[in-house]
Amino acid sequence: MDAASVDGVFRDLWEVSQIELSDLYTKLEKGLFLKQRDAQFVDTMRQMFLFEHSTTAESRIPESLMASLFHTLGQCDEVNVVPNAIERLCVAILKEVSPSEQTRVYQVNSDNSNSVMSSIPSSLTLPVVACQFDEDILTKTMTQVIHWISTVGIDPSAQITGLLFATICGFYHPKTLSMEQKPVVMRQVIEWLNSASLSQAPNPYTHKIFKKESEQNVTEIDGSLNTGTFTLMNIGQYYTPDQMLTIHSFSVLRKWLLLYDGNDSAQNWQFLPLIQEHCFRVLEQCHRKCRVAADEEVEEAVFQECISILDQLCQIDVQFVPKTFDVIKRQAAKMCHNSDKAVSFLRLLQFILNHGESMMCDPDDVLTTYFSAFLGEKCTDYNVGFETVTFVEANLEKLCRKTEILQKYFPNLFKIIAWSPRNFVSEFVDILPATVTTHTAIEIFHMILDLPCLSAAMETVLLQTKPSDVDNLSSDRNTNTCTSMEAFLNPLQKPLFNFILRHKGGQGDTISRLDVLHKVLQDLVNHPRVRQSASVVPDLLRTFFVTIAQDGGRELVNRLIPVIIERTILLYSNETEAIQTILSEELLLLFKIYPDLVVDQKDELLELISTPRNVIARQNFFIHVVWCLGEYCSIGFDKRCDHQVISTFYESLECLTYEISAEIQNTRDNKYTGRLLSTLMSSVTKVVPWPCPMDHHIMMAYDVMSLIMCANF
């Protein structure tokens, strides 16, 4: 079913009237008491489930229907009374209406014969109980669940469901699990991990009365015969109940290690070495070549989980670090040239970052391998991008304290947000300040402004990998759509792409032919990804300038101001006006913090206000610069701002004012705003050198005001 069909189904459910809903409740309640239920009744239950799932209002189903649903589940311990589909739909409906006072009251106040915990098997009741978020109910249920888990002879399916219930409640509702219960579950988990049989389960769909099937052992993932203990990496056509317990035990193992409390008795956790040995066994299996291609994803997921378990184990007890660290280093050496295993390598990197200091191991080599080679190749992989951003955000303090990796390889990090602009804005707002130093600030400023350009360059590289596009270049050479592709394939312009797509920083703040790169990528300026990339630039710019204002210092700001002035007219974006507005506001703030920079930047500012041509395309920014000159060009802010400096600014501003006034008078095309003229006049008045004849300024002010009054501003 496509998305439109799904939307249509939910739209119909939202428009269900109260009368139709009441009829549905009645039909469902009557059907639950019938011994024979047809497919139409199952469809009715599905409709009920979909309605409860799609509604946003609190559900109030009739009390009698609620009782019927619980009663139906209570019959499930009688063999073949309730079809499997109806069992599951009852549970699904009760989960959707939970948590509610109805379900809670029924569970708490029901008599013993109808009690949920006494009548309904655990595999059905526990998902409903877990949805109540009532710690009293969960605590009472937990006692029963721990009994199921630790008692021999209980149905394995009930033990599996109980284990999952205990894991969820223990992790999200820690008070429901006592200090004595945690080791009980852990001991049972370890026992299940190491006690499963090696024989496959018989085919449940065949019944050979006269011929007994020969037992077959499970195999390794590469097809070879398993000769060790059973793990979740062993392959079988069908699994026995104890093997399923092993698989589920491994899946919850890390969560239970996270529940470890340092106050727990060491005697209760003496089984931890068994976890280490089991993980080593699984790691060895994960390097076998998969016989079935579909198993490769499973193999990688198990490898990642295994490394995370060992990491948590070493955080619990440092005595496990030396032996585990040697294994992790060997694993990293095996994978350091395989970028397809980037996410798995990131798990190894996390372990080394957490425990490398205790082993006197410098993590720079593995960090460089990942952030340079791996991330450079896999920056367009959404999974790698997500895992990398999550890793960096979680380890910012360690990465900044122990290494300079973020300051070196921030270009590869920017590729992640350039490729997925909508997904990582908030994360990059947190990460960006860690990459900004006195050495990287100017380059990062260029990188932020060129983020849409980076997106366009990455799109061009992607298009280049499509042979059909390259083959058609000759026939489309006169069309604008091939401009970026032709430039990418042109040896003379290839260095432009090499720079914008660089892996490492420190190769220069920007390039002299940046305008050329913007021009050849102009055909992609309206590409959806490029437009989205442009939309996140304002947020990153504001974060950048907050960092500069707080930690940058005067020297850095002094180097930054000429770059700001230059880049206001050198933008590759549909958000030019918004970006210029931010640059104007931030420049104003920087001059407010360091007003003496007016003198330091005298040459740059004089060049800017030397001709009306510099006003075009950035008039709002220009107005802010002129205001700053009038406000901060004073000996009160800097003793170097003497009569000569003031006179120089005054003459330039006065000439500019007259030139603009004359241009307005001589042309009908009004390119200048009244705000610009009034700001110029105000600044000229503020920086006028004294003594100075007043008649001259009165006449100039009169001329300017006449223009403002007469022109159509």
PDB file of N, CA and C in Angstrom, residues 175-259:
ATOM      1  N   LYS A 175      13.006   2.053  39.860  1.00  0.00           N
ATOM      2  CA  LYS A 175      12.504   1.772  41.203  1.00  0.00           C
ATOM      3  C   LYS A 175      11.713   0.475  41.267  1.00  0.00           C
ATOM      4  N   THR A 176      11.282  -0.020  40.110  1.00  0.00           N
ATOM      5  CA  THR A 176      10.498  -1.263  40.109  1.00  0.00           C
ATOM      6  C   THR A 176      11.380  -2.494  40.268  1.00  0.00           C
ATOM      7  N   LEU A 177      12.700  -2.315  40.188  1.00  0.00           N
ATOM      8  CA  LEU A 177      13.638  -3.440  40.262  1.00  0.00           C
ATOM      9  C   LEU A 177      14.504  -3.263  41.501  1.00  0.00           C
ATOM     10  N   SER A 178      14.440  -4.214  42.405  1.00  0.00           N
ATOM     11  CA  SER A 178      15.197  -4.104  43.650  1.00  0.00           C
ATOM     12  C   SER A 178      16.659  -4.488  43.440  1.00  0.00           C
ATOM     13  N   MET A 179      17.489  -4.138  44.419  1.00  0.00           N
ATOM     14  CA  MET A 179      18.911  -4.443  44.358  1.00  0.00           C
ATOM     15  C   MET A 179      19.158  -5.950  44.327  1.00  0.00           C
ATOM     16  N   GLU A 180      18.280  -6.720  44.963  1.00  0.00           N
ATOM     17  CA  GLU A 180      18.458  -8.168  45.010  1.00  0.00           C
ATOM     18  C   GLU A 180      18.006  -8.832  43.712  1.00  0.00           C
ATOM     19  N   GLN A 181      17.084  -8.198  43.000  1.00  0.00           N
ATOM     20  CA  GLN A 181      16.544  -8.822  41.794  1.00  0.00           C
ATOM     21  C   GLN A 181      17.495  -8.718  40.604  1.00  0.00           C
ATOM     22  N   LYS A 182      18.292  -7.641  40.531  1.00  0.00           N
ATOM     23  CA  LYS A 182      19.191  -7.445  39.388  1.00  0.00           C
ATOM     24  C   LYS A 182      20.193  -8.590  39.219  1.00  0.00           C
ATOM     25  N   PRO A 183      20.920  -8.995  40.258  1.00  0.00           N
ATOM     26  CA  PRO A 183      21.856 -10.119  40.076  1.00  0.00           C
ATOM     27  C   PRO A 183      21.154 -11.426  39.710  1.00  0.00           C
ATOM     28  N   VAL A 184      19.917 -11.604  40.185  1.00  0.00           N
ATOM     29  CA  VAL A 184      19.177 -12.820  39.853  1.00  0.00           C
ATOM     30  C   VAL A 184      18.964 -12.907  38.348  1.00  0.00           C
ATOM     31  N   VAL A 185      18.518 -11.808  37.768  1.00  0.00           N
ATOM     32  CA  VAL A 185      18.288 -11.787  36.326  1.00  0.00           C
ATOM     33  C   VAL A 185      19.601 -11.939  35.576  1.00  0.00           C
ATOM     34  N   MET A 186      20.644 -11.244  36.024  1.00  0.00           N
ATOM     35  CA  MET A 186      21.927 -11.299  35.325  1.00  0.00           C
ATOM     36  C   MET A 186      22.511 -12.705  35.327  1.00  0.00           C
ATOM     37  N   ARG A 187      22.398 -13.393  36.475  1.00  0.00           N
ATOM     38  CA  ARG A 187      22.921 -14.764  36.533  1.00  0.00           C
ATOM     39  C   ARG A 187      22.180 -15.670  35.556  1.00  0.00           C
ATOM     40  N   GLN A 188      20.870 -15.456  35.447  1.00  0.00           N
ATOM     41  CA  GLN A 188      20.092 -16.275  34.536  1.00  0.00           C
ATOM     42  C   GLN A 188      20.433 -15.948  33.085  1.00  0.00           C
ATOM     43  N   VAL A 189      20.662 -14.674  32.799  1.00  0.00           N
ATOM     44  CA  VAL A 189      21.050 -14.259  31.445  1.00  0.00           C
ATOM     45  C   VAL A 189      22.372 -14.905  31.049  1.00  0.00           C
ATOM     46  N   ILE A 190      23.337 -14.898  31.962  1.00  0.00           N
ATOM     47  CA  ILE A 190      24.642 -15.510  31.675  1.00  0.00           C
ATOM     48  C   ILE A 190      24.495 -17.008  31.465  1.00  0.00           C
ATOM     49  N   GLU A 191      23.651 -17.631  32.252  1.00  0.00           N
ATOM     50  CA  GLU A 191      23.440 -19.071  32.098  1.00  0.00           C
ATOM     51  C   GLU A 191      22.824 -19.375  30.732  1.00  0.00           C
ATOM     52  N   TRP A 192      21.840 -18.581  30.329  1.00  0.00           N
ATOM     53  CA  TRP A 192      21.227 -18.796  29.014  1.00  0.00           C
ATOM     54  C   TRP A 192      22.222 -18.533  27.886  1.00  0.00           C
ATOM     55  N   LEU A 193      23.137 -17.586  28.092  1.00  0.00           N
ATOM     56  CA  LEU A 193      24.122 -17.267  27.058  1.00  0.00           C
ATOM     57  C   LEU A 193      25.032 -18.452  26.753  1.00  0.00           C
ATOM     58  N   ASN A 194      25.332 -19.261  27.763  1.00  0.00           N
ATOM     59  CA  ASN A 194      26.383 -20.271  27.618  1.00  0.00           C
ATOM     60  C   ASN A 194      25.891 -21.712  27.716  1.00  0.00           C
ATOM     61  N   SER A 195      24.583 -21.920  27.718  1.00  0.00           N
ATOM     62  CA  SER A 195      24.110 -23.289  27.939  1.00  0.00           C
ATOM     63  C   SER A 195      23.228 -23.836  26.823  1.00  0.00           C
ATOM     64  N   ALA A 196      23.132 -23.127  25.706  1.00  0.00           N
ATOM     65  CA  ALA A 196      22.252 -23.592  24.628  1.00  0.00           C
ATOM     66  C   ALA A 196      22.879 -24.779  23.904  1.00  0.00           C
ATOM     67  N   SER A 197      22.019 -25.647  23.393  1.00  0.00           N
ATOM     68  CA  SER A 197      22.486 -26.817  22.646  1.00  0.00           C
ATOM     69  C   SER A 197      22.949 -26.412  21.252  1.00  0.00           C
ATOM     70  N   LEU A 198      23.680 -27.296  20.600  1.00  0.00           N
ATOM     71  CA  LEU A 198      24.181 -27.029  19.249  1.00  0.00           C
ATOM     72  C   LEU A 198      23.282 -27.624  18.167  1.00  0.00           C
ATOM     73  N   SER A 199      22.312 -28.416  18.549  1.00  0.00           N
ATOM     74  CA  SER A 199      21.452 -29.076  17.566  1.00  0.00           C
ATOM     75  C   SER A 199      20.326 -28.153  17.121  1.00  0.00           C
ATOM     76  N   GLN A 200      20.037 -28.203  15.829  1.00  0.00           N
ATOM     77  CA  GLN A 200      18.923 -27.430  15.318  1.00  0.00           C
ATOM     78  C   GLN A 200      17.604 -28.052  15.769  1.00  0.00           C
ATOM     79  N   ALA A 201      16.579 -27.226  15.848  1.00  0.00           N
ATOM     80  CA  ALA A 201      15.248 -27.732  16.166  1.00  0.00           C
ATOM     81  C   ALA A 201      14.683 -28.446  14.947  1.00  0.00           C
ATOM     82  N   PRO A 202      13.863 -29.485  15.151  1.00  0.00           N
ATOM     83  CA  PRO A 202      13.243 -30.167  14.006  1.00  0.00           C
ATOM     84  C   PRO A 202      12.248 -29.248  13.303  1.00  0.00           C
ATOM     85  N   ASN A 203      11.973 -29.553  12.055  1.00  0.00           N
ATOM     86  CA  ASN A 203      11.017 -28.775  11.275  1.00  0.00           C
ATOM     87  C   ASN A 203       9.626 -28.911  11.896  1.00  0.00           C
ATOM     88  N   PRO A 204       9.046 -27.810  12.393  1.00  0.00           N
ATOM     89  CA  PRO A 204       7.739 -27.916  13.060  1.00  0.00           C
ATOM     90  C   PRO A 204       6.583 -28.135  12.091  1.00  0.00           C
ATOM     91  N   TYR A 205       6.849 -28.012  10.791  1.00  0.00           N
ATOM     92  CA  TYR A 205       5.766 -28.116   9.808  1.00  0.00           C
ATOM     93  C   TYR A 205       5.694 -29.503   9.151  1.00  0.00           C
ATOM     94  N   THR A 206       6.553 -30.416   9.554  1.00  0.00           N
ATOM     95  CA  THR A 206       6.501 -31.778   9.017  1.00  0.00           C
ATOM     96  C   THR A 206       6.317 -32.769  10.157  1.00  0.00           C
ATOM     97  N   HIS A 207       5.581 -33.844   9.883  1.00  0.00           N
ATOM     98  CA  HIS A 207       5.335 -34.871  10.892  1.00  0.00           C
ATOM     99  C   HIS A 207       5.651 -36.238  10.278  1.00  0.00           C
ATOM    100  N   LYS A 208       6.856 -36.723  10.561  1.00  0.00           N
ATOM    101  CA  LYS A 208       7.276 -38.032  10.043  1.00  0.00           C
ATOM    102  C   LYS A 208       7.104 -39.061  11.154  1.00  0.00           C
ATOM    103  N   ILE A 209       6.037 -39.861  11.012  1.00  0.00           N
ATOM    104  CA  ILE A 209       5.686 -40.800  12.078  1.00  0.00           C
ATOM    105  C   ILE A 209       6.656 -41.975  12.118  1.00  0.00           C
ATOM    106  N   PHE A 210       6.994 -42.502  10.959  1.00  0.00           N
ATOM    107  CA  PHE A 210       7.774 -43.734  10.910  1.00  0.00           C
ATOM    108  C   PHE A 210       9.273 -43.492  10.746  1.00  0.00           C
ATOM    109  N   LYS A 211       9.649 -42.249  10.447  1.00  0.00           N
ATOM    110  CA  LYS A 211      11.071 -41.961  10.235  1.00  0.00           C
ATOM    111  C   LYS A 211      11.472 -40.755  11.071  1.00  0.00           C
ATOM    112  N   LYS A 212      12.392 -40.986  11.944  1.00  0.00           N
ATOM    113  CA  LYS A 212      12.852 -39.915  12.813  1.00  0.00           C
ATOM    114  C   LYS A 212      13.925 -39.091  12.106  1.00  0.00           C
ATOM    115  N   GLU A 213      13.770 -37.774  12.155  1.00  0.00           N
ATOM    116  CA  GLU A 213      14.753 -36.894  11.514  1.00  0.00           C
ATOM    117  C   GLU A 213      16.084 -36.954  12.250  1.00  0.00           C
ATOM    118  N   SER A 214      17.158 -36.984  11.486  1.00  0.00           N
ATOM    119  CA  SER A 214      18.486 -36.964  12.095  1.00  0.00           C
ATOM    120  C   SER A 214      18.808 -35.554  12.576  1.00  0.00           C
ATOM    121  N   GLU A 215      19.449 -35.471  13.721  1.00  0.00           N
ATOM    122  CA  GLU A 215      19.786 -34.164  14.286  1.00  0.00           C
ATOM    123  C   GLU A 215      20.902 -33.509  13.478  1.00  0.00           C
ATOM    124  N   GLN A 216      20.742 -32.229  13.266  1.00  0.00           N
ATOM    125  CA  GLN A 216      21.766 -31.450  12.564  1.00  0.00           C
ATOM    126  C   GLN A 216      22.198 -30.293  13.455  1.00  0.00           C
ATOM    127  N   ASN A 217      23.504 -30.082  13.502  1.00  0.00           N
ATOM    128  CA  ASN A 217      24.017 -28.975  14.306  1.00  0.00           C
ATOM    129  C   ASN A 217      23.897 -27.653  13.562  1.00  0.00           C
ATOM    130  N   VAL A 218      23.850 -26.595  14.334  1.00  0.00           N
ATOM    131  CA  VAL A 218      23.877 -25.260  13.742  1.00  0.00           C
ATOM    132  C   VAL A 218      25.244 -25.022  13.123  1.00  0.00           C
ATOM    133  N   THR A 219      25.325 -24.084  12.205  1.00  0.00           N
ATOM    134  CA  THR A 219      26.589 -23.793  11.507  1.00  0.00           C
ATOM    135  C   THR A 219      27.049 -22.377  11.817  1.00  0.00           C
ATOM    136  N   GLU A 220      28.298 -22.126  11.454  1.00  0.00           N
ATOM    137  CA  GLU A 220      28.794 -20.755  11.519  1.00  0.00           C
ATOM    138  C   GLU A 220      28.188 -19.958  10.366  1.00  0.00           C
ATOM    139  N   ILE A 221      28.386 -18.657  10.401  1.00  0.00           N
ATOM    140  CA  ILE A 221      27.759 -17.798   9.406  1.00  0.00           C
ATOM    141  C   ILE A 221      28.348 -18.011   8.012  1.00  0.00           C
ATOM    142  N   ASP A 222      29.544 -18.615   7.944  1.00  0.00           N
ATOM    143  CA  ASP A 222      30.156 -18.917   6.650  1.00  0.00           C
ATOM    144  C   ASP A 222      29.800 -20.316   6.139  1.00  0.00           C
ATOM    145  N   GLY A 223      28.969 -21.022   6.906  1.00  0.00           N
ATOM    146  CA  GLY A 223      28.535 -22.353   6.485  1.00  0.00           C
ATOM    147  C   GLY A 223      29.305 -23.489   7.109  1.00  0.00           C
ATOM    148  N   SER A 224      30.409 -23.229   7.773  1.00  0.00           N
ATOM    149  CA  SER A 224      31.184 -24.301   8.404  1.00  0.00           C
ATOM    150  C   SER A 224      30.491 -24.778   9.674  1.00  0.00           C
ATOM    151  N   LEU A 225      30.830 -25.984  10.093  1.00  0.00           N
ATOM    152  CA  LEU A 225      30.181 -26.597  11.241  1.00  0.00           C
ATOM    153  C   LEU A 225      30.652 -25.938  12.533  1.00  0.00           C
ATOM    154  N   ASN A 226      29.716 -25.651  13.414  1.00  0.00           N
ATOM    155  CA  ASN A 226      30.050 -25.031  14.691  1.00  0.00           C
ATOM    156  C   ASN A 226      30.625 -26.075  15.643  1.00  0.00           C
ATOM    157  N   THR A 227      31.772 -25.782  16.226  1.00  0.00           N
ATOM    158  CA  THR A 227      32.408 -26.718  17.159  1.00  0.00           C
ATOM    159  C   THR A 227      32.518 -26.139  18.560  1.00  0.00           C
ATOM    160  N   GLY A 228      32.097 -24.894  18.731  1.00  0.00           N
ATOM    161  CA  GLY A 228      32.163 -24.262  20.048  1.00  0.00           C
ATOM    162  C   GLY A 228      30.783 -24.130  20.662  1.00  0.00           C
ATOM    163  N   THR A 229      30.650 -23.169  21.568  1.00  0.00           N
ATOM    164  CA  THR A 229      29.347 -22.923  22.186  1.00  0.00           C
ATOM    165  C   THR A 229      28.434 -22.189  21.214  1.00  0.00           C
ATOM    166  N   PHE A 230      27.134 -22.304  21.441  1.00  0.00           N
ATOM    167  CA  PHE A 230      26.161 -21.632  20.591  1.00  0.00           C
ATOM    168  C   PHE A 230      26.124 -20.144  20.927  1.00  0.00           C
ATOM    169  N   THR A 231      26.115 -19.329  19.882  1.00  0.00           N
ATOM    170  CA  THR A 231      25.914 -17.887  20.039  1.00  0.00           C
ATOM    171  C   THR A 231      24.876 -17.439  19.016  1.00  0.00           C
ATOM    172  N   LEU A 232      24.473 -16.169  19.125  1.00  0.00           N
ATOM    173  CA  LEU A 232      23.479 -15.676  18.177  1.00  0.00           C
ATOM    174  C   LEU A 232      24.031 -15.569  16.754  1.00  0.00           C
ATOM    175  N   MET A 233      25.341 -15.764  16.573  1.00  0.00           N
ATOM    176  CA  MET A 233      25.925 -15.731  15.233  1.00  0.00           C
ATOM    177  C   MET A 233      25.870 -17.093  14.543  1.00  0.00           C
ATOM    178  N   ASN A 234      25.375 -18.106  15.232  1.00  0.00           N
ATOM    179  CA  ASN A 234      25.225 -19.420  14.604  1.00  0.00           C
ATOM    180  C   ASN A 234      23.926 -19.476  13.803  1.00  0.00           C
ATOM    181  N   ILE A 235      23.974 -20.190  12.699  1.00  0.00           N
ATOM    182  CA  ILE A 235      22.850 -20.245  11.771  1.00  0.00           C
ATOM    183  C   ILE A 235      22.195 -21.614  11.827  1.00  0.00           C
ATOM    184  N   GLY A 236      20.877 -21.599  11.925  1.00  0.00           N
ATOM    185  CA  GLY A 236      20.106 -22.834  11.870  1.00  0.00           C
ATOM    186  C   GLY A 236      18.798 -22.576  11.150  1.00  0.00           C
ATOM    187  N   GLN A 237      18.263 -23.612  10.551  1.00  0.00           N
ATOM    188  CA  GLN A 237      16.994 -23.426   9.857  1.00  0.00           C
ATOM    189  C   GLN A 237      15.876 -23.163  10.856  1.00  0.00           C
ATOM    190  N   TYR A 238      15.925 -23.871  11.979  1.00  0.00           N
ATOM    191  CA  TYR A 238      14.976 -23.657  13.062  1.00  0.00           C
ATOM    192  C   TYR A 238      15.756 -23.684  14.368  1.00  0.00           C
ATOM    193  N   TYR A 239      15.290 -22.898  15.353  1.00  0.00           N
ATOM    194  CA  TYR A 239      16.010 -22.778  16.621  1.00  0.00           C
ATOM    195  C   TYR A 239      15.207 -23.412  17.754  1.00  0.00           C
ATOM    196  N   THR A 240      15.928 -24.029  18.678  1.00  0.00           N
ATOM    197  CA  THR A 240      15.295 -24.619  19.856  1.00  0.00           C
ATOM    198  C   THR A 240      14.975 -23.517  20.864  1.00  0.00           C
ATOM    199  N   PRO A 241      14.106 -23.785  21.833  1.00  0.00           N
ATOM    200  CA  PRO A 241      13.770 -22.757  22.828  1.00  0.00           C
ATOM    201  C   PRO A 241      14.985 -22.232  23.588  1.00  0.00           C
ATOM    202  N   ASP A 242      15.922 -23.112  23.958  1.00  0.00           N
ATOM    203  CA  ASP A 242      17.094 -22.632  24.689  1.00  0.00           C
ATOM    204  C   ASP A 242      17.989 -21.766  23.812  1.00  0.00           C
ATOM    205  N   GLN A 243      18.023 -22.025  22.516  1.00  0.00           N
ATOM    206  CA  GLN A 243      18.782 -21.167  21.606  1.00  0.00           C
ATOM    207  C   GLN A 243      18.128 -19.790  21.479  1.00  0.00           C
ATOM    208  N   MET A 244      16.802 -19.749  21.463  1.00  0.00           N
ATOM    209  CA  MET A 244      16.099 -18.465  21.421  1.00  0.00           C
ATOM    210  C   MET A 244      16.356 -17.671  22.699  1.00  0.00           C
ATOM    211  N   LEU A 245      16.467 -18.366  23.830  1.00  0.00           N
ATOM    212  CA  LEU A 245      16.808 -17.677  25.082  1.00  0.00           C
ATOM    213  C   LEU A 245      18.206 -17.071  25.006  1.00  0.00           C
ATOM    214  N   THR A 246      19.133 -17.778  24.371  1.00  0.00           N
ATOM    215  CA  THR A 246      20.492 -17.246  24.194  1.00  0.00           C
ATOM    216  C   THR A 246      20.477 -15.975  23.349  1.00  0.00           C
ATOM    217  N   ILE A 247      19.744 -16.017  22.259  1.00  0.00           N
ATOM    218  CA  ILE A 247      19.679 -14.868  21.356  1.00  0.00           C
ATOM    219  C   ILE A 247      19.085 -13.658  22.070  1.00  0.00           C
ATOM    220  N   HIS A 248      17.980 -13.865  22.798  1.00  0.00           N
ATOM    221  CA  HIS A 248      17.348 -12.744  23.503  1.00  0.00           C
ATOM    222  C   HIS A 248      18.206 -12.259  24.673  1.00  0.00           C
ATOM    223  N   SER A 249      18.923 -13.160  25.304  1.00  0.00           N
ATOM    224  CA  SER A 249      19.798 -12.764  26.415  1.00  0.00           C
ATOM    225  C   SER A 249      20.894 -11.823  25.934  1.00  0.00           C
ATOM    226  N   PHE A 250      21.472 -12.128  24.780  1.00  0.00           N
ATOM    227  CA  PHE A 250      22.509 -11.244  24.246  1.00  0.00           C
ATOM    228  C   PHE A 250      21.932  -9.872  23.896  1.00  0.00           C
ATOM    229  N   SER A 251      20.709  -9.857  23.400  1.00  0.00           N
ATOM    230  CA  SER A 251      20.110  -8.589  22.954  1.00  0.00           C
ATOM    231  C   SER A 251      19.857  -7.626  24.106  1.00  0.00           C
ATOM    232  N   VAL A 252      19.684  -8.146  25.337  1.00  0.00           N
ATOM    233  CA  VAL A 252      19.405  -7.274  26.483  1.00  0.00           C
ATOM    234  C   VAL A 252      20.608  -7.139  27.409  1.00  0.00           C
ATOM    235  N   LEU A 253      21.725  -7.776  27.072  1.00  0.00           N
ATOM    236  CA  LEU A 253      22.868  -7.834  27.976  1.00  0.00           C
ATOM    237  C   LEU A 253      23.411  -6.444  28.309  1.00  0.00           C
ATOM    238  N   ARG A 254      23.561  -5.602  27.303  1.00  0.00           N
ATOM    239  CA  ARG A 254      24.141  -4.268  27.553  1.00  0.00           C
ATOM    240  C   ARG A 254      23.237  -3.436  28.464  1.00  0.00           C
ATOM    241  N   LYS A 255      21.916  -3.563  28.294  1.00  0.00           N
ATOM    242  CA  LYS A 255      20.992  -2.812  29.148  1.00  0.00           C
ATOM    243  C   LYS A 255      21.155  -3.214  30.607  1.00  0.00           C
ATOM    244  N   TRP A 256      21.374  -4.516  30.853  1.00  0.00           N
ATOM    245  CA  TRP A 256      21.541  -4.957  32.230  1.00  0.00           C
ATOM    246  C   TRP A 256      22.883  -4.522  32.804  1.00  0.00           C
ATOM    247  N   LEU A 257      23.894  -4.427  31.964  1.00  0.00           N
ATOM    248  CA  LEU A 257      25.177  -3.901  32.450  1.00  0.00           C
ATOM    249  C   LEU A 257      25.060  -2.424  32.806  1.00  0.00           C
ATOM    250  N   LEU A 258      24.215  -1.703  32.071  1.00  0.00           N
ATOM    251  CA  LEU A 258      23.991  -0.290  32.386  1.00  0.00           C
ATOM    252  C   LEU A 258      23.283  -0.110  33.721  1.00  0.00           C
ATOM    253  N   LEU A 259      22.562  -1.152  34.164  1.00  0.00           N
ATOM    254  CA  LEU A 259      21.863  -1.095  35.447  1.00  0.00           C
ATOM    255  C   LEU A 259      22.791  -1.391  36.621  1.00  0.00           C
TER     256      LEU A 259
END
